């Protein structure tokens, strides 16, 4: 009898252990599956490629990556997402695409995955994800349709996100005993002082090329100076005093910039700083990885970083990429597991160590990460002011952005009157918004 | 009519049928698709069946769109200027080089090299040459003590810059066709002119150019069509800027589809461009037809006089 009991106990214990073991590996069910993901060719995702084998080792899930130039990526996704059965299980998307994909019902709402106890990791610590990034890249359906709010829900997670940061030449600042600008007033004074102190050197390398680049540079200044493109009623207010001030700031920065700065795009502005032709750089954090690369930079070891200067408020840009699961994906559960793993504390750190952009506060504060990349702590500080509403993420934004960008280019290169030009943008934007139905409830 | 005769009559059509079918699928279907798309409010996130039919609204919007009108005029101005310059330079070069010189074959090959380079490379190459500090133009100007020219950051200069790049790349096309036409001219007419004591200028303006005219007109037409559609070089050089000063229609269409995500409006613009090019082509062929008819009449009259 005792022997029988012993066997039963052993069997029950064995079963219980087996069940625990099965529970302990939530990936088991999906081991052997192959996920197809679409990532951009971008420094962050290059770092991700180095970390992905770790995921396969840990979970048994294989990952095939289709890495494309980011505009090409958008084109491919546009075709892929309209198919009945898509080839991609997980996609990276730029923040603009959030509006299009969610509006066209092409991205999975992530609630049902986070509700699933078999899939959602209780130790995920979502509150550690950078708020501004989650709001900007992940959430749709809340305030204004593209921001968080009581009606908003999560469609993606930030992955390869960026904010704006001020890079400056420590040697030049020390040489002339200059104070690192903390406010816009100080920044605008410095941009034109530097060319006087260091002949041939531009103050701040900024983008200004006609179109997207000029618009981006303007928006960088608009939010901290207190401006917005629209008020809460979707009326364009880009031509108010703050808008004019931002345009004038941009014009001043470009005029006191290095030679040729009127046509700088992101790459040219970056090159100007890396070549030592400009004393400051105010743009995306993604740029930081190149500064100490001797193949690309002549200013190795000479650059330090500071938060985006403050105007009437602190507000740095939010941009970059997020990841989401297409509605027509074939392996959604496994894709969610990959997504959760990639944005977990552990992978975020691994990716950061491999040169990617972390999406968590804890990674920015991590000792190992800071030892390898000393600027990370400053970036973490700057991220607290990341402004998810620094530009509107609505389907018609592409057209408004282009109009704003060409108008600003005329202001910069042809001395077009600032107020009048922005009035024109506001007027055309209003017509566009009317056409797109944004005033249906207010008229 | 016997079956054999009927079959005989049908034979040519049967031979033409495969080409006809390919034409319908490869040419008419996409054009029809584009024309239909121009009546839709269609974003790339939708399938064409989901897009809303909005009639002529895209065309009306274009009519009221200042940016479109501006890029339309930029295109007309660009095409007119580059094609005129290229015709003058290309035909001029052909006239100069239509002689037996040592190393002529090599020289001709060198002349047509620009045409063989991929447009993206041409764009990049010129962009570096126009660079304000390290570009060869401004470096040369500065070494002679002049001020550098804001090649790509001033609206007038950037228009000149894209014209120069296009003329550099496409003059050889005119040159090579003009040279071929010139070398196939009947020697008898030129010899007769020489005997009559015509000088070189008279030979060029009264014999060579009129005889080359049919070829030149086709060349002009081909270049004009191409100039209206040029995209890559300008995309790389200026991306349409500063402002809209170099945003030609092809670039506007590209941006409308790519950046603004408005496939319907882009299709409407493409249709307008297509119609414009069709009008030009028809006009040019009509002109050619009239000229040929006139020449035929003159010939007939001359033959009548002879008899």
XYZ file of C-alpha atoms in Angstrom:
750
model
C 0.000 0.000 0.000
C 2.783 2.311 1.048
C 4.607 1.456 -2.107
C 1.470 2.252 -4.138
C 1.057 5.526 -2.338
C 4.699 6.354 -2.953
C 4.287 5.684 -6.658
C 1.162 7.822 -6.810
C 2.826 10.675 -4.973
C 5.820 10.432 -7.239
C 3.608 10.379 -10.306
C 1.592 13.393 -9.136
C 4.768 15.236 -8.225
C 6.249 14.336 -11.572
C 3.157 15.587 -13.396
C 3.140 18.774 -11.378
C 6.792 19.341 -12.130
C 6.159 18.643 -15.804
C 3.328 21.161 -15.817
C 5.507 23.735 -14.076
C 8.270 23.080 -16.561
C 5.778 23.563 -19.404
C 4.604 26.810 -17.841
C 8.146 27.926 -17.213
C 8.800 28.019 -20.921
C 6.046 30.059 -22.507
C 7.880 29.880 -25.814
C 7.735 26.094 -26.098
C 4.496 26.040 -28.056
C 6.045 28.286 -30.694
C 9.506 26.757 -30.904
C 10.415 25.908 -34.470
C 8.150 28.590 -35.987
C 9.703 31.113 -38.357
C 8.706 34.736 -38.142
C 9.188 37.135 -41.051
C 9.820 40.702 -39.938
C 10.336 43.927 -41.840
C 12.925 46.333 -40.450
C 14.539 49.464 -41.893
C 18.218 49.830 -42.696
C 19.000 52.063 -39.729
C 21.706 52.043 -37.023
C 19.255 50.881 -34.370
C 18.085 47.923 -36.427
C 21.655 47.044 -37.364
C 22.236 46.652 -33.636
C 19.036 44.588 -33.361
C 20.395 42.186 -35.972
C 23.302 41.426 -33.659
C 20.946 40.638 -30.782
C 18.320 38.576 -32.644
C 20.264 35.268 -32.523
C 19.911 35.492 -28.740
C 16.103 35.419 -29.130
C 16.237 32.312 -31.303
C 18.566 30.623 -28.843
C 16.286 31.405 -25.933
C 12.944 30.620 -27.556
C 13.527 28.326 -30.511
C 11.594 30.777 -32.708
C 13.488 31.639 -35.884
C 13.386 35.138 -37.315
C 13.854 36.111 -40.950
C 14.507 39.814 -41.394
C 13.664 41.785 -44.509
C 15.706 44.951 -44.029
C 14.873 47.807 -46.407
C 15.730 51.468 -46.823
C 13.049 53.210 -44.803
C 11.146 54.850 -47.672
C 11.253 51.559 -49.573
C 10.043 49.879 -46.409
C 6.959 52.076 -46.386
C 6.260 51.254 -50.036
C 6.601 47.533 -49.439
C 4.405 47.659 -46.354
C 1.733 49.572 -48.223
C 1.460 46.661 -50.633
C 1.894 43.960 -47.997
C -0.722 45.280 -45.586
C -3.477 45.372 -48.199
C -3.053 41.657 -49.022
C -5.421 39.047 -47.564
C -2.542 37.018 -46.134
C 0.505 39.083 -45.397
C 4.068 37.862 -45.444
C 5.187 39.949 -42.493
C 4.498 38.902 -38.914
C 6.018 42.011 -37.380
C 6.796 45.370 -38.960
C 8.755 48.410 -37.941
C 7.049 51.642 -38.978
C 7.896 55.312 -38.875
C 5.720 57.383 -36.627
C 3.880 59.026 -39.586
C 2.684 55.618 -40.709
C 0.875 55.062 -37.422
C -1.904 57.356 -38.560
C -2.274 55.645 -41.928
C -2.065 52.065 -40.733
C -4.359 52.445 -37.756
C -6.872 54.440 -39.778
C -6.867 51.764 -42.487
C -7.336 49.078 -39.804
C -4.107 47.326 -40.695
C -2.464 47.031 -37.270
C -3.488 44.699 -34.449
C -4.684 46.302 -31.238
C -2.196 45.018 -28.680
C -4.730 44.788 -25.817
C -5.729 41.217 -26.608
C -2.108 40.081 -26.448
C -1.369 41.852 -23.195
C -4.578 40.309 -21.810
C -3.480 36.800 -22.720
C -1.786 35.285 -19.646
C 0.039 32.757 -21.792
C 1.669 35.482 -23.824
C 2.043 38.548 -21.608
C 5.119 38.532 -19.406
C 4.158 39.750 -15.906
C 7.654 41.172 -15.481
C 7.498 43.291 -18.627
C 7.376 46.601 -16.693
C 5.592 48.695 -19.254
C 5.875 51.775 -17.020
C 9.623 51.733 -17.653
C 9.036 52.419 -21.361
C 9.587 56.073 -22.183
C 6.176 57.755 -21.931
C 6.661 60.220 -24.756
C 7.682 57.439 -27.133
C 4.788 55.159 -26.231
C 2.368 58.047 -26.657
C 3.930 59.151 -29.915
C 4.518 55.834 -31.621
C 2.257 53.330 -29.936
C -1.034 54.940 -28.997
C -3.840 56.017 -31.302
C -7.454 56.935 -30.838
C -7.104 59.181 -27.815
C -6.910 62.965 -27.729
C -6.866 64.441 -31.246
C -6.937 60.885 -32.575
C -3.194 60.351 -32.387
C -2.401 60.947 -28.724
C -3.186 59.048 -25.522
C -6.429 59.701 -23.725
C -9.398 57.838 -22.293
C -10.352 56.508 -25.743
C -6.860 55.641 -26.906
C -5.408 52.185 -27.305
C -2.053 50.635 -28.020
C -1.135 49.547 -31.535
C 2.644 49.381 -31.343
C 5.661 49.697 -29.081
C 8.522 52.160 -29.446
C 11.574 50.517 -30.936
C 14.390 52.597 -32.359
C 12.820 55.831 -31.180
C 14.639 59.116 -31.158
C 14.503 62.498 -29.529
C 16.382 65.729 -30.127
C 19.554 66.574 -28.310
C 22.153 69.335 -28.469
C 25.675 68.270 -29.370
C 28.417 70.857 -28.872
C 32.160 71.122 -29.351
C 33.620 71.029 -25.879
C 37.006 72.319 -27.106
C 35.513 75.401 -28.788
C 33.257 76.150 -25.818
C 36.222 75.835 -23.419
C 38.513 77.889 -25.631
C 36.175 80.884 -25.624
C 34.766 80.213 -22.192
C 31.242 79.817 -23.549
C 28.303 78.584 -21.524
C 26.351 75.635 -22.908
C 22.978 77.111 -23.919
C 20.086 76.070 -21.738
C 17.505 78.456 -23.135
C 16.580 79.533 -26.643
C 17.715 83.054 -25.907
C 21.209 81.788 -25.093
C 21.206 79.434 -28.065
C 20.233 82.121 -30.569
C 22.848 84.484 -29.201
C 25.543 81.810 -29.436
C 24.760 80.674 -33.001
C 25.843 84.026 -34.415
C 28.613 84.647 -31.878
C 30.545 81.518 -32.795
C 31.225 82.483 -36.454
C 32.696 85.751 -35.104
C 34.913 83.958 -32.593
C 35.912 81.137 -34.946
C 35.957 82.516 -38.500
C 34.860 79.903 -41.029
C 32.960 77.915 -38.456
C 29.152 77.811 -38.412
C 27.186 78.222 -35.176
C 24.697 75.391 -35.332
C 24.411 72.804 -38.105
C 20.713 72.628 -38.913
C 18.725 71.080 -41.703
C 17.133 73.630 -44.030
C 16.676 71.942 -47.418
C 13.354 72.576 -49.101
C 10.576 70.251 -47.966
C 10.698 67.798 -45.116
C 14.071 68.943 -43.765
C 13.176 72.625 -43.397
C 9.869 71.686 -41.839
C 11.540 69.317 -39.372
C 14.022 71.973 -38.273
C 11.218 74.506 -37.787
C 9.161 72.068 -35.716
C 12.173 71.399 -33.486
C 12.027 75.059 -32.435
C 8.253 75.524 -32.582
C 7.381 73.254 -29.630
C 9.883 74.707 -27.121
C 9.007 78.245 -28.200
C 5.396 77.532 -27.282
C 3.883 77.055 -30.711
C 1.816 74.333 -32.322
C 0.585 73.643 -35.840
C -3.065 73.405 -34.733
C -5.151 74.517 -31.781
C -7.540 72.067 -30.115
C -10.169 72.802 -32.756
C -7.823 71.900 -35.629
C -7.527 75.529 -36.672
C -4.012 76.183 -37.998
C -2.092 78.464 -35.630
C 1.298 78.012 -37.251
C 1.213 81.720 -38.184
C 0.826 83.047 -34.643
C 3.590 84.943 -32.803
C 5.271 81.710 -31.651
C 5.267 80.326 -35.191
C 6.849 83.499 -36.539
C 9.419 83.376 -33.745
C 10.307 79.763 -34.608
C 10.690 80.598 -38.308
C 12.873 83.581 -37.461
C 14.961 81.404 -35.132
C 15.479 78.887 -37.931
C 16.407 81.636 -40.376
C 18.903 83.090 -37.933
C 20.440 79.680 -37.251
C 20.813 78.961 -40.969
C 22.202 82.417 -41.751
C 24.858 82.009 -39.060
C 25.497 78.413 -40.104
C 28.374 76.942 -42.069
C 28.678 77.706 -45.770
C 25.968 76.008 -47.842
C 23.736 75.461 -44.845
C 20.667 76.716 -46.716
C 20.483 73.387 -48.530
C 21.562 71.054 -45.735
C 19.536 67.920 -45.216
C 20.007 65.732 -42.138
C 23.090 64.055 -43.647
C 24.747 67.323 -44.702
C 24.081 69.022 -41.373
C 25.539 65.986 -39.620
C 28.551 65.943 -41.948
C 29.179 69.636 -41.285
C 29.356 68.930 -37.551
C 31.447 65.773 -37.989
C 33.875 67.603 -40.271
C 34.367 70.245 -37.618
C 32.688 73.018 -39.621
C 29.954 73.721 -37.087
C 30.164 74.152 -33.341
C 26.732 72.751 -32.435
C 24.223 70.217 -33.683
C 20.590 70.031 -32.630
C 18.757 67.038 -34.010
C 18.005 63.377 -33.507
C 19.824 61.214 -30.970
C 20.413 58.620 -33.698
C 23.285 60.807 -34.854
C 25.256 60.357 -31.640
C 26.627 56.952 -32.633
C 28.720 58.466 -35.429
C 30.464 61.210 -33.483
C 33.185 59.041 -32.043
C 33.644 56.881 -35.129
C 37.014 57.941 -36.584
C 35.985 56.719 -40.064
C 33.252 59.316 -40.226
C 34.229 61.981 -37.756
C 37.014 64.492 -37.324
C 35.722 65.490 -33.905
C 36.280 62.244 -32.026
C 36.352 62.897 -28.292
C 35.552 66.599 -28.694
C 31.775 66.450 -28.469
C 29.546 66.601 -25.441
C 25.775 66.519 -25.187
C 23.160 68.654 -23.472
C 19.358 68.614 -23.411
C 17.406 70.498 -26.098
C 17.352 74.158 -24.941
C 14.202 75.391 -23.299
C 11.998 78.185 -24.616
C 8.778 78.878 -22.805
C 8.623 75.128 -22.237
C 10.894 72.115 -22.513
C 9.942 70.029 -25.506
C 12.192 67.791 -27.542
C 11.108 65.894 -30.622
C 9.764 62.368 -30.630
C 10.287 60.275 -33.706
C 11.920 57.217 -35.096
C 10.345 53.815 -35.276
C 7.910 51.547 -33.536
C 6.994 47.905 -34.061
C 3.523 46.491 -34.568
C 1.741 43.356 -35.720
C -0.061 43.586 -39.073
C -3.727 42.527 -39.135
C -2.936 40.100 -41.938
C 0.064 38.479 -40.198
C 0.256 34.675 -40.109
C 1.887 34.113 -36.713
C 0.539 36.845 -34.498
C 1.103 35.239 -31.105
C 4.711 34.395 -31.830
C 5.162 37.877 -33.298
C 3.892 39.336 -30.044
C 6.401 37.232 -28.114
C 9.192 38.592 -30.294
C 7.923 42.130 -29.889
C 7.702 41.730 -26.127
C 11.172 40.201 -25.986
C 12.739 42.911 -28.142
C 11.322 45.669 -25.955
C 12.007 43.861 -22.669
C 14.498 45.248 -20.168
C 17.025 42.591 -21.052
C 16.919 43.013 -24.846
C 16.728 46.811 -24.582
C 20.041 46.754 -22.762
C 21.585 44.236 -25.163
C 20.541 46.382 -28.126
C 21.804 49.562 -26.464
C 25.154 47.888 -25.835
C 25.274 46.925 -29.519
C 24.762 50.591 -30.495
C 20.963 50.879 -30.755
C 18.574 53.463 -29.258
C 17.050 52.201 -26.018
C 13.337 52.711 -25.343
C 13.426 52.354 -21.557
C 14.325 54.753 -18.759
C 16.179 51.982 -16.916
C 18.498 51.336 -19.876
C 19.411 55.022 -20.039
C 20.332 54.885 -16.367
C 22.117 51.524 -16.576
C 25.732 51.573 -15.358
C 27.110 49.272 -18.078
C 25.400 51.217 -20.856
C 26.668 54.514 -19.439
C 30.162 53.211 -19.158
C 30.192 52.348 -22.836
C 28.134 55.371 -23.976
C 28.614 58.186 -21.440
C 26.048 60.399 -23.181
C 23.208 57.975 -22.387
C 22.425 59.556 -18.996
C 21.994 62.992 -20.638
C 19.754 61.419 -23.259
C 17.692 59.838 -20.485
C 17.251 63.268 -18.882
C 16.300 64.824 -22.227
C 13.733 62.102 -22.774
C 11.705 63.234 -19.803
C 10.775 66.255 -21.928
C 10.074 64.297 -25.119
C 6.953 65.926 -26.544
C 4.605 63.494 -28.326
C 2.604 66.390 -29.764
C 5.503 68.289 -31.347
C 3.922 67.594 -34.746
C 0.480 66.297 -35.653
C 0.318 62.669 -36.779
C -2.696 62.769 -39.047
C -3.122 61.316 -42.532
C -2.988 64.740 -44.269
C 0.226 65.742 -42.501
C 2.425 64.716 -45.452
C 0.961 67.454 -47.617
C 0.989 70.114 -44.902
C 4.580 69.181 -44.053
C 5.660 69.597 -47.674
C 3.915 72.967 -48.004
C 5.418 74.176 -44.734
C 8.845 72.931 -45.835
C 8.834 74.661 -49.210
C 7.480 77.868 -47.690
C 10.215 77.874 -45.038
C 12.778 77.254 -47.759
C 11.519 80.403 -49.509
C 11.801 82.311 -46.223
C 15.378 81.113 -45.780
C 16.677 81.384 -49.331
C 14.587 84.127 -50.907
C 13.920 86.275 -47.842
C 10.164 85.824 -48.261
C 8.299 87.766 -45.530
C 7.846 85.447 -42.547
C 4.377 86.469 -41.367
C 2.876 86.583 -44.834
C 4.401 83.240 -45.806
C 3.135 81.467 -42.690
C -0.293 83.079 -43.211
C -0.293 81.384 -46.605
C 0.550 78.021 -45.045
C -2.229 78.458 -42.473
C -4.745 79.353 -45.155
C -3.861 76.391 -47.378
C -3.762 74.060 -44.385
C -7.217 75.188 -43.337
C -8.575 74.364 -46.800
C -6.898 70.955 -46.690
C -8.279 70.190 -43.236
C -11.736 71.289 -44.323
C -11.503 68.984 -47.317
C -10.383 66.116 -45.081
C -13.437 66.608 -42.858
C -11.808 67.986 -39.709
C -14.409 70.740 -39.337
C -17.438 68.487 -39.808
C -18.438 68.883 -36.149
C -17.446 72.470 -35.618
C -19.145 74.214 -38.522
C -15.474 34.623 -101.703
C -13.714 31.342 -101.221
C -12.481 30.207 -97.853
C -8.897 30.366 -99.064
C -9.195 34.028 -100.025
C -10.920 34.820 -96.718
C -8.138 33.077 -94.804
C -5.623 34.924 -96.880
C -7.198 38.228 -95.996
C -7.221 37.362 -92.315
C -3.593 36.253 -92.273
C -2.069 39.677 -91.615
C -4.486 40.283 -88.749
C -3.610 36.930 -87.246
C 0.035 37.826 -87.346
C -0.730 41.193 -85.787
C -2.951 39.717 -83.077
C -0.229 38.731 -80.566
C 1.273 42.205 -80.725
C -2.210 43.698 -80.435
C -3.014 41.624 -77.370
C 0.271 42.537 -75.709
C -0.406 46.178 -76.504
C -3.835 46.022 -74.872
C -2.491 44.451 -71.693
C 0.835 46.217 -71.424
C -0.191 49.685 -72.572
C -3.892 50.331 -72.644
C -4.704 48.540 -69.397
C -2.219 50.520 -67.239
C -3.226 53.776 -68.895
C -6.894 52.957 -68.374
C -6.110 52.101 -64.748
C -4.368 55.442 -64.307
C -7.241 57.363 -65.893
C -9.703 55.577 -63.599
C -7.480 56.198 -60.552
C -7.476 59.920 -61.297
C -11.195 59.996 -60.401
C -10.621 58.394 -57.008
C -9.665 59.566 -53.559
C -7.166 56.758 -53.172
C -4.549 56.346 -50.447
C -1.906 53.634 -50.740
C -3.333 51.960 -47.650
C -6.490 51.081 -49.583
C -7.105 48.692 -52.403
C -8.354 50.417 -55.505
C -11.819 48.925 -54.951
C -12.061 50.591 -51.527
C -11.198 54.055 -52.815
C -13.983 56.616 -53.005
C -15.082 57.827 -56.454
C -14.922 61.614 -56.464
C -15.377 62.484 -60.141
C -13.314 65.436 -61.300
C -12.444 66.688 -57.809
C -8.740 65.809 -58.196
C -8.579 67.880 -61.377
C -10.445 70.769 -59.772
C -8.072 70.644 -56.789
C -5.096 70.731 -59.124
C -6.536 73.710 -60.951
C -6.704 75.597 -57.630
C -3.360 74.365 -56.347
C -0.718 77.102 -56.540
C 2.104 74.631 -55.975
C 0.966 72.503 -58.915
C 0.652 75.554 -61.162
C 4.109 76.695 -60.145
C 5.646 73.316 -60.893
C 3.764 73.182 -64.191
C 5.428 76.435 -65.289
C 8.790 75.314 -63.963
C 8.444 72.219 -66.166
C 7.477 74.195 -69.272
C 10.331 76.651 -68.703
C 12.818 73.870 -68.024
C 11.813 71.823 -71.075
C 11.808 74.834 -73.410
C 15.198 76.100 -72.258
C 17.072 72.784 -72.122
C 15.721 71.507 -75.428
C 16.530 74.779 -77.235
C 20.054 74.857 -75.819
C 20.631 71.184 -76.529
C 19.382 71.488 -80.113
C 21.630 74.472 -80.818
C 24.677 72.874 -79.177
C 24.048 69.358 -80.495
C 23.476 70.373 -84.112
C 26.344 72.885 -83.885
C 28.716 70.193 -82.636
C 27.548 67.811 -85.363
C 28.241 70.480 -88.007
C 31.705 71.052 -86.563
C 32.622 67.416 -86.282
C 31.203 66.186 -89.561
C 34.601 65.880 -91.184
C 37.403 63.447 -91.486
C 39.837 64.188 -88.675
C 42.350 61.961 -86.995
C 40.977 60.349 -83.820
C 37.431 61.346 -84.735
C 35.984 57.986 -83.674
C 37.478 58.351 -80.189
C 36.271 61.924 -79.923
C 32.728 60.935 -80.846
C 32.722 58.194 -78.221
C 33.963 60.641 -75.605
C 31.200 63.061 -76.590
C 28.438 60.560 -75.978
C 29.791 59.352 -72.629
C 27.571 61.605 -70.448
C 24.502 59.991 -71.943
C 25.622 56.573 -70.809
C 25.958 57.487 -67.136
C 23.070 56.569 -64.846
C 21.018 59.693 -63.981
C 21.417 59.189 -60.212
C 25.190 59.238 -60.651
C 24.948 62.348 -62.826
C 22.889 64.006 -60.094
C 25.370 63.101 -57.365
C 28.350 64.122 -59.473
C 26.933 67.564 -60.213
C 25.821 67.972 -56.620
C 29.417 67.582 -55.499
C 30.668 69.908 -58.240
C 28.120 72.537 -57.140
C 29.042 72.105 -53.467
C 29.524 75.584 -51.948
C 32.897 74.874 -50.344
C 34.473 71.750 -51.821
C 32.788 71.872 -55.259
C 35.084 72.473 -58.215
C 33.129 75.484 -59.543
C 33.267 77.524 -56.369
C 36.827 76.447 -55.595
C 37.903 77.632 -59.046
C 35.985 80.890 -58.723
C 37.476 81.535 -55.293
C 41.003 80.727 -56.460
C 40.595 83.540 -59.033
C 39.446 85.840 -56.261
C 35.723 85.843 -57.132
C 32.828 85.225 -54.782
C 31.395 81.695 -54.751
C 28.024 81.212 -56.432
C 25.125 79.872 -54.323
C 24.482 77.157 -56.931
C 21.895 75.145 -55.095
C 20.756 77.556 -52.395
C 19.381 80.342 -54.578
C 16.257 79.799 -56.641
C 17.584 81.331 -59.879
C 20.988 79.684 -59.625
C 19.582 76.294 -58.783
C 17.378 76.457 -61.885
C 20.469 77.332 -63.922
C 22.314 74.483 -62.199
C 19.764 71.848 -63.243
C 19.680 73.273 -66.784
C 23.473 72.984 -67.044
C 23.432 69.390 -65.768
C 20.700 68.385 -68.202
C 22.353 70.120 -71.165
C 25.627 68.391 -70.281
C 23.976 65.002 -70.203
C 21.648 65.175 -73.189
C 23.381 67.338 -75.807
C 25.274 64.232 -76.996
C 21.958 62.569 -77.831
C 21.112 65.365 -80.282
C 24.698 65.438 -81.479
C 24.777 61.756 -82.345
C 21.433 61.790 -84.177
C 22.247 65.015 -86.007
C 25.602 63.620 -87.052
C 24.017 60.432 -88.371
C 21.458 62.490 -90.302
C 24.181 64.728 -91.718
C 26.285 61.840 -92.889
C 23.400 60.298 -94.764
C 22.632 63.510 -96.683
C 22.808 63.106 -100.466
C 26.252 64.273 -101.529
C 24.888 65.280 -104.909
C 22.933 68.207 -103.476
C 26.002 69.520 -101.642
C 28.208 69.074 -104.688
C 25.662 70.895 -106.851
C 25.656 73.739 -104.308
C 29.436 73.873 -104.331
C 29.443 74.075 -108.120
C 26.910 76.895 -107.893
C 29.356 78.685 -105.585
C 27.494 78.405 -102.268
C 29.612 79.279 -99.200
C 29.683 77.161 -95.997
C 26.925 79.136 -94.237
C 24.672 78.909 -97.258
C 25.306 75.168 -97.454
C 24.343 74.771 -93.786
C 21.221 76.909 -93.781
C 19.903 76.183 -97.259
C 20.869 72.555 -97.793
C 22.009 70.650 -94.727
C 19.482 71.890 -92.151
C 16.390 71.688 -94.417
C 17.355 68.168 -95.495
C 17.992 67.109 -91.899
C 14.708 68.595 -90.711
C 12.637 65.367 -90.485
C 15.300 63.752 -88.307
C 15.731 66.905 -86.228
C 12.015 67.131 -85.587
C 11.854 63.570 -84.318
C 14.944 64.216 -82.200
C 13.403 67.386 -80.801
C 10.241 65.519 -79.967
C 12.069 62.709 -78.210
C 14.081 65.174 -76.147
C 11.030 67.248 -75.339
C 9.160 64.201 -74.063
C 12.171 63.217 -72.014
C 12.686 66.718 -70.641
C 9.099 66.747 -69.385
C 9.666 63.514 -67.554
C 13.137 64.080 -66.104
C 13.214 63.150 -62.440
C 16.294 61.502 -60.989
C 18.908 64.182 -61.664
C 16.746 66.918 -60.143
C 15.653 64.698 -57.279
C 19.269 64.170 -56.294
C 20.497 67.678 -57.105
C 17.894 69.909 -55.486
C 14.886 67.760 -54.536
C 12.785 70.525 -56.072
C 14.159 73.336 -53.914
C 14.829 75.982 -52.856
C 11.123 76.595 -52.385
C 9.506 75.134 -55.480
C 11.994 76.676 -57.890
C 13.117 73.385 -59.438
C 10.146 71.186 -58.650
C 9.218 69.892 -62.070
C 6.018 67.948 -62.621
C 7.557 64.475 -62.518
C 8.986 65.288 -59.100
C 5.659 66.713 -57.924
C 3.906 63.532 -59.072
C 6.478 61.411 -57.262
C 6.072 63.411 -54.060
C 2.273 63.432 -54.287
C 2.239 59.640 -54.450
C 5.097 59.012 -52.043
C 4.957 61.780 -49.465
C 1.369 62.987 -49.587
C -0.007 59.479 -50.123
C -2.544 60.732 -52.647
C -2.516 58.293 -55.493
C -5.635 59.750 -57.122
C -4.180 63.233 -57.357
C -0.859 61.844 -58.590
C -2.735 59.923 -61.290
C -4.590 63.097 -62.298
C -1.275 64.955 -62.627
C 0.184 62.118 -64.682
C -2.841 62.296 -66.965
C -2.393 66.008 -67.479
C 1.271 65.442 -68.283
C 0.328 62.661 -70.670
C -2.214 64.868 -72.425
C 0.305 67.664 -72.734
C 2.861 65.322 -74.260
C 0.255 63.825 -76.595
C -0.692 67.307 -77.791
C 2.964 68.111 -78.400
C 3.549 64.852 -80.253
C 0.482 65.237 -82.434
C 1.374 68.853 -83.126
C 4.885 67.910 -84.097
C 3.748 65.102 -86.407
C 1.167 67.350 -88.031
C 3.852 69.944 -88.654
C 6.058 67.252 -90.152
C 3.206 66.026 -92.323
C 2.536 69.545 -93.625
C 6.225 70.055 -94.343
C 6.474 66.760 -96.207
C 3.367 67.560 -98.224
C 4.848 70.922 -99.114
C 8.127 69.319 -100.126
C 6.268 66.761 -102.220
C 4.324 69.543 -103.925
C 7.535 71.451 -104.651
C 9.158 68.305 -106.005
C 6.177 67.595 -108.210
C 6.226 71.181 -109.460
C 9.983 70.961 -110.135
C 9.563 67.702 -112.005
C 6.743 69.259 -114.022
C 8.991 72.231 -114.874
C 11.728 69.814 -115.978
C 9.423 68.055 -118.388
